[in-house]
């Protein structure tokens, strides 16, 4: 009697690796956005991740007109600032404040010294933070949810990539437990919720 043919086991790991690799490539761009933004907003007490604050000192010719609006127009013209002010007012008898979009000019009417303080947007980081904090709402929620599903798939499929001692039943399992222990210990030791 002929021996029955043995069924060859289904080789699913190569398919899993290919899918893991391709989804990982798709997730790379979003991972950079979320990782950079996450680092930035984690340290919001130390710096403003959306804006770069600056100060500058300028000098304009004196005397300036006594009329506040005329003095402001002359200062702006001399500093080659095209944007109209949002507000002009006297901070005290000899200081004129000119509010612009993103900056304020403090003009000493006696000396002509202009102290400027303002903010410049951190272009790429500000956009990353906007996305990370889901300021775009509806449409971005679907993208963020899809990204979360990709991350869950990458984490779960990564558990089964390698068989044996280097996989989940060996070294991999120990590392997974270590990864789970970090948030559990932090919440336990910090007296979290």
Tab-separated table of C-alpha atoms in Angstrom:
chain	number	residue	atom	x	y	z
A	1	UNK	CA	0.000	0.000	0.000
A	2	UNK	CA	1.434	3.378	-0.984
A	3	UNK	CA	2.194	5.782	1.799
A	4	UNK	CA	-0.248	8.717	1.946
A	5	UNK	CA	1.269	12.026	0.950
A	6	UNK	CA	1.988	14.323	3.838
A	7	UNK	CA	0.422	17.705	3.694
A	8	UNK	CA	2.921	20.497	3.641
A	9	UNK	CA	2.286	23.041	6.373
A	10	UNK	CA	0.978	26.377	5.224
A	11	UNK	CA	3.837	28.847	5.134
A	12	UNK	CA	2.141	31.889	6.605
A	13	UNK	CA	5.152	33.683	8.074
A	14	UNK	CA	6.462	34.954	4.709
A	15	UNK	CA	3.027	36.447	3.988
A	16	UNK	CA	2.889	37.968	7.455
A	17	UNK	CA	6.366	39.464	7.024
A	18	UNK	CA	5.446	40.949	3.634
A	19	UNK	CA	2.245	42.491	4.986
A	20	UNK	CA	4.036	43.741	8.109
A	21	UNK	CA	6.743	45.321	5.929
A	22	UNK	CA	4.301	47.043	3.551
A	23	UNK	CA	2.023	48.387	6.277
A	24	UNK	CA	5.153	49.534	8.130
A	25	UNK	CA	6.243	51.539	5.097
A	26	UNK	CA	2.826	53.189	4.880
A	27	UNK	CA	2.965	54.051	8.594
A	28	UNK	CA	6.433	55.652	8.470
A	29	UNK	CA	5.274	59.167	7.497
A	30	UNK	CA	2.553	59.275	10.122
A	31	UNK	CA	4.952	57.860	12.709
A	32	UNK	CA	7.368	60.736	12.094
A	33	UNK	CA	4.523	63.275	12.480
A	34	UNK	CA	3.242	61.739	15.712
A	35	UNK	CA	6.685	61.047	17.203
A	36	UNK	CA	8.083	64.547	16.564
A	37	UNK	CA	4.893	66.207	17.741
A	38	UNK	CA	4.726	63.946	20.784
A	39	UNK	CA	8.241	64.926	21.811
A	40	UNK	CA	7.399	68.598	21.280
A	41	UNK	CA	4.166	68.683	23.248
A	42	UNK	CA	5.578	66.536	26.068
A	43	UNK	CA	7.895	69.460	26.870
A	44	UNK	CA	5.384	72.278	26.443
A	45	UNK	CA	6.308	73.616	29.910
A	46	UNK	CA	9.877	74.220	28.685
A	47	UNK	CA	9.176	75.840	25.305
A	48	UNK	CA	6.452	76.777	22.846
A	49	UNK	CA	6.390	74.010	20.227
A	50	UNK	CA	4.189	76.031	17.859
A	51	UNK	CA	5.936	79.413	17.859
A	52	UNK	CA	9.437	80.818	18.076
A	53	UNK	CA	9.361	83.881	20.355
A	54	UNK	CA	11.776	86.650	19.448
A	55	UNK	CA	12.842	90.135	20.483
A	56	UNK	CA	14.469	92.776	18.297
A	57	UNK	CA	15.655	96.342	18.783
A	58	UNK	CA	15.239	99.059	16.133
A	59	UNK	CA	15.920	102.771	15.911
A	60	UNK	CA	13.715	105.339	14.195
A	61	UNK	CA	14.248	109.044	13.675
A	62	UNK	CA	12.820	111.470	16.222
A	63	UNK	CA	10.874	113.605	16.801
A	64	UNK	CA	7.766	111.631	15.926
A	65	UNK	CA	4.355	113.263	15.401
A	66	UNK	CA	2.293	113.870	18.545
A	67	UNK	CA	-0.739	112.137	17.023
A	68	UNK	CA	-0.534	108.429	17.926
A	69	UNK	CA	-1.786	107.138	14.582
A	70	UNK	CA	0.536	109.429	12.595
A	71	UNK	CA	3.492	108.389	14.801
A	72	UNK	CA	2.625	104.705	14.279
A	73	UNK	CA	2.408	105.194	10.499
A	74	UNK	CA	5.828	106.860	10.476
A	75	UNK	CA	7.418	104.091	12.577
A	76	UNK	CA	5.943	101.379	10.333
A	77	UNK	CA	7.102	103.173	7.186
A	78	UNK	CA	10.628	103.625	8.537
A	79	UNK	CA	10.821	99.930	9.500
A	80	UNK	CA	9.359	98.889	6.103
A	81	UNK	CA	6.431	97.103	7.723
A	82	UNK	CA	3.526	96.853	5.277
A	83	UNK	CA	0.947	95.216	7.553
A	84	UNK	CA	-1.561	97.588	9.129
A	85	UNK	CA	-1.631	97.624	12.936
A	86	UNK	CA	-4.495	95.949	14.756
A	87	UNK	CA	-4.251	98.516	17.548
A	88	UNK	CA	-2.259	101.617	18.499
A	89	UNK	CA	-2.247	102.986	22.060
A	90	UNK	CA	-0.118	104.788	24.638
A	91	UNK	CA	1.392	102.454	27.241
A	92	UNK	CA	2.366	105.564	29.193
A	93	UNK	CA	2.971	109.232	28.436
A	94	UNK	CA	6.124	108.632	26.348
A	95	UNK	CA	5.678	105.058	25.063
A	96	UNK	CA	3.562	104.091	22.083
A	97	UNK	CA	2.536	100.461	21.563
A	98	UNK	CA	1.775	99.243	18.055
A	99	UNK	CA	0.112	95.833	17.867
A	100	UNK	CA	0.638	93.891	14.659
A	101	UNK	CA	-0.392	90.402	13.678
A	102	UNK	CA	2.223	88.280	15.502
A	103	UNK	CA	4.268	91.077	17.088
A	104	UNK	CA	4.156	94.256	19.161
A	105	UNK	CA	6.323	97.346	18.762
A	106	UNK	CA	7.063	99.386	21.903
A	107	UNK	CA	8.220	102.837	20.760
A	108	UNK	CA	10.063	105.198	23.101
A	109	UNK	CA	8.835	108.529	21.745
A	110	UNK	CA	11.789	110.480	23.226
A	111	UNK	CA	14.686	108.339	21.941
A	112	UNK	CA	13.104	106.605	18.921
A	113	UNK	CA	14.138	103.168	20.256
A	114	UNK	CA	11.683	100.482	19.175
A	115	UNK	CA	11.590	97.195	21.061
A	116	UNK	CA	9.837	94.484	19.101
A	117	UNK	CA	8.589	91.255	20.607
A	118	UNK	CA	6.729	88.669	18.629
A	119	UNK	CA	6.202	85.118	17.505
A	120	UNK	CA	7.042	83.272	14.299
A	121	UNK	CA	5.292	79.973	13.626
A	122	UNK	CA	7.486	76.865	13.648
A	123	UNK	CA	6.157	75.779	10.278
A	124	UNK	CA	6.593	71.994	10.162
A	125	UNK	CA	6.330	71.390	13.890
A	126	UNK	CA	3.222	73.555	14.177
A	127	UNK	CA	1.522	71.546	11.421
A	128	UNK	CA	2.578	68.253	13.062
A	129	UNK	CA	1.136	69.429	16.399
A	130	UNK	CA	-2.075	70.515	14.681
A	131	UNK	CA	-2.462	67.041	13.213
A	132	UNK	CA	-1.388	65.213	16.379
A	133	UNK	CA	-3.901	67.084	18.540
A	134	UNK	CA	-6.592	66.406	15.901
A	135	UNK	CA	-7.449	70.032	15.210
A	136	UNK	CA	-8.689	68.943	11.766
A	137	UNK	CA	-11.445	66.862	13.422
A	138	UNK	CA	-13.777	64.752	11.223
A	139	UNK	CA	-11.603	63.790	8.257
A	140	UNK	CA	-8.390	63.547	10.277
A	141	UNK	CA	-10.128	61.330	12.858
A	142	UNK	CA	-10.559	58.638	10.195
A	143	UNK	CA	-6.896	58.911	9.180
A	144	UNK	CA	-5.757	58.797	12.827
A	145	UNK	CA	-7.993	55.801	13.505
A	146	UNK	CA	-6.573	54.022	10.447
A	147	UNK	CA	-3.067	54.770	11.682
A	148	UNK	CA	-3.948	53.358	15.120
A	149	UNK	CA	-5.225	50.170	13.462
A	150	UNK	CA	-1.962	49.949	11.471
A	151	UNK	CA	0.043	50.287	14.693
A	152	UNK	CA	-2.033	47.582	16.369
A	153	UNK	CA	-1.464	45.305	13.388
A	154	UNK	CA	2.280	46.027	13.372
A	155	UNK	CA	2.516	45.272	17.097
A	156	UNK	CA	0.446	42.083	16.868
A	157	UNK	CA	2.058	40.766	13.682
A	158	UNK	CA	5.507	41.521	15.084
A	159	UNK	CA	4.810	39.039	17.869
A	160	UNK	CA	4.670	36.169	15.373
A	161	UNK	CA	7.464	37.121	12.966
A	162	UNK	CA	10.091	34.813	14.431
A	163	UNK	CA	9.524	31.258	15.617
A	164	UNK	CA	11.279	29.543	18.504
A	165	UNK	CA	13.647	30.938	21.133
A	166	UNK	CA	13.982	34.351	19.515
A	167	UNK	CA	10.206	34.637	19.064
A	168	UNK	CA	7.260	35.020	21.390
A	169	UNK	CA	7.961	31.818	23.372
A	170	UNK	CA	11.517	32.907	24.151
A	171	UNK	CA	13.396	36.184	24.153
A	172	UNK	CA	10.525	38.002	22.418
A	173	UNK	CA	8.088	37.070	25.175
A	174	UNK	CA	10.422	38.455	27.838
A	175	UNK	CA	10.738	41.730	25.926
A	176	UNK	CA	6.947	41.949	25.475
A	177	UNK	CA	6.504	41.517	29.233
A	178	UNK	CA	9.098	44.242	29.806
A	179	UNK	CA	7.172	46.562	27.479
A	180	UNK	CA	3.907	45.844	29.302
A	181	UNK	CA	5.608	46.342	32.685
A	182	UNK	CA	6.745	49.911	31.921
A	183	UNK	CA	3.275	51.570	31.876
A	184	UNK	CA	1.941	49.251	34.622
A	185	UNK	CA	4.844	50.114	36.961
A	186	UNK	CA	4.647	53.809	36.147
A	187	UNK	CA	0.923	54.000	36.943
A	188	UNK	CA	1.393	51.905	40.085
A	189	UNK	CA	4.399	53.839	41.417
A	190	UNK	CA	3.121	57.314	40.480
A	191	UNK	CA	-0.227	56.790	42.172
A	192	UNK	CA	-2.050	57.218	38.875
A	193	UNK	CA	-5.798	56.863	38.445
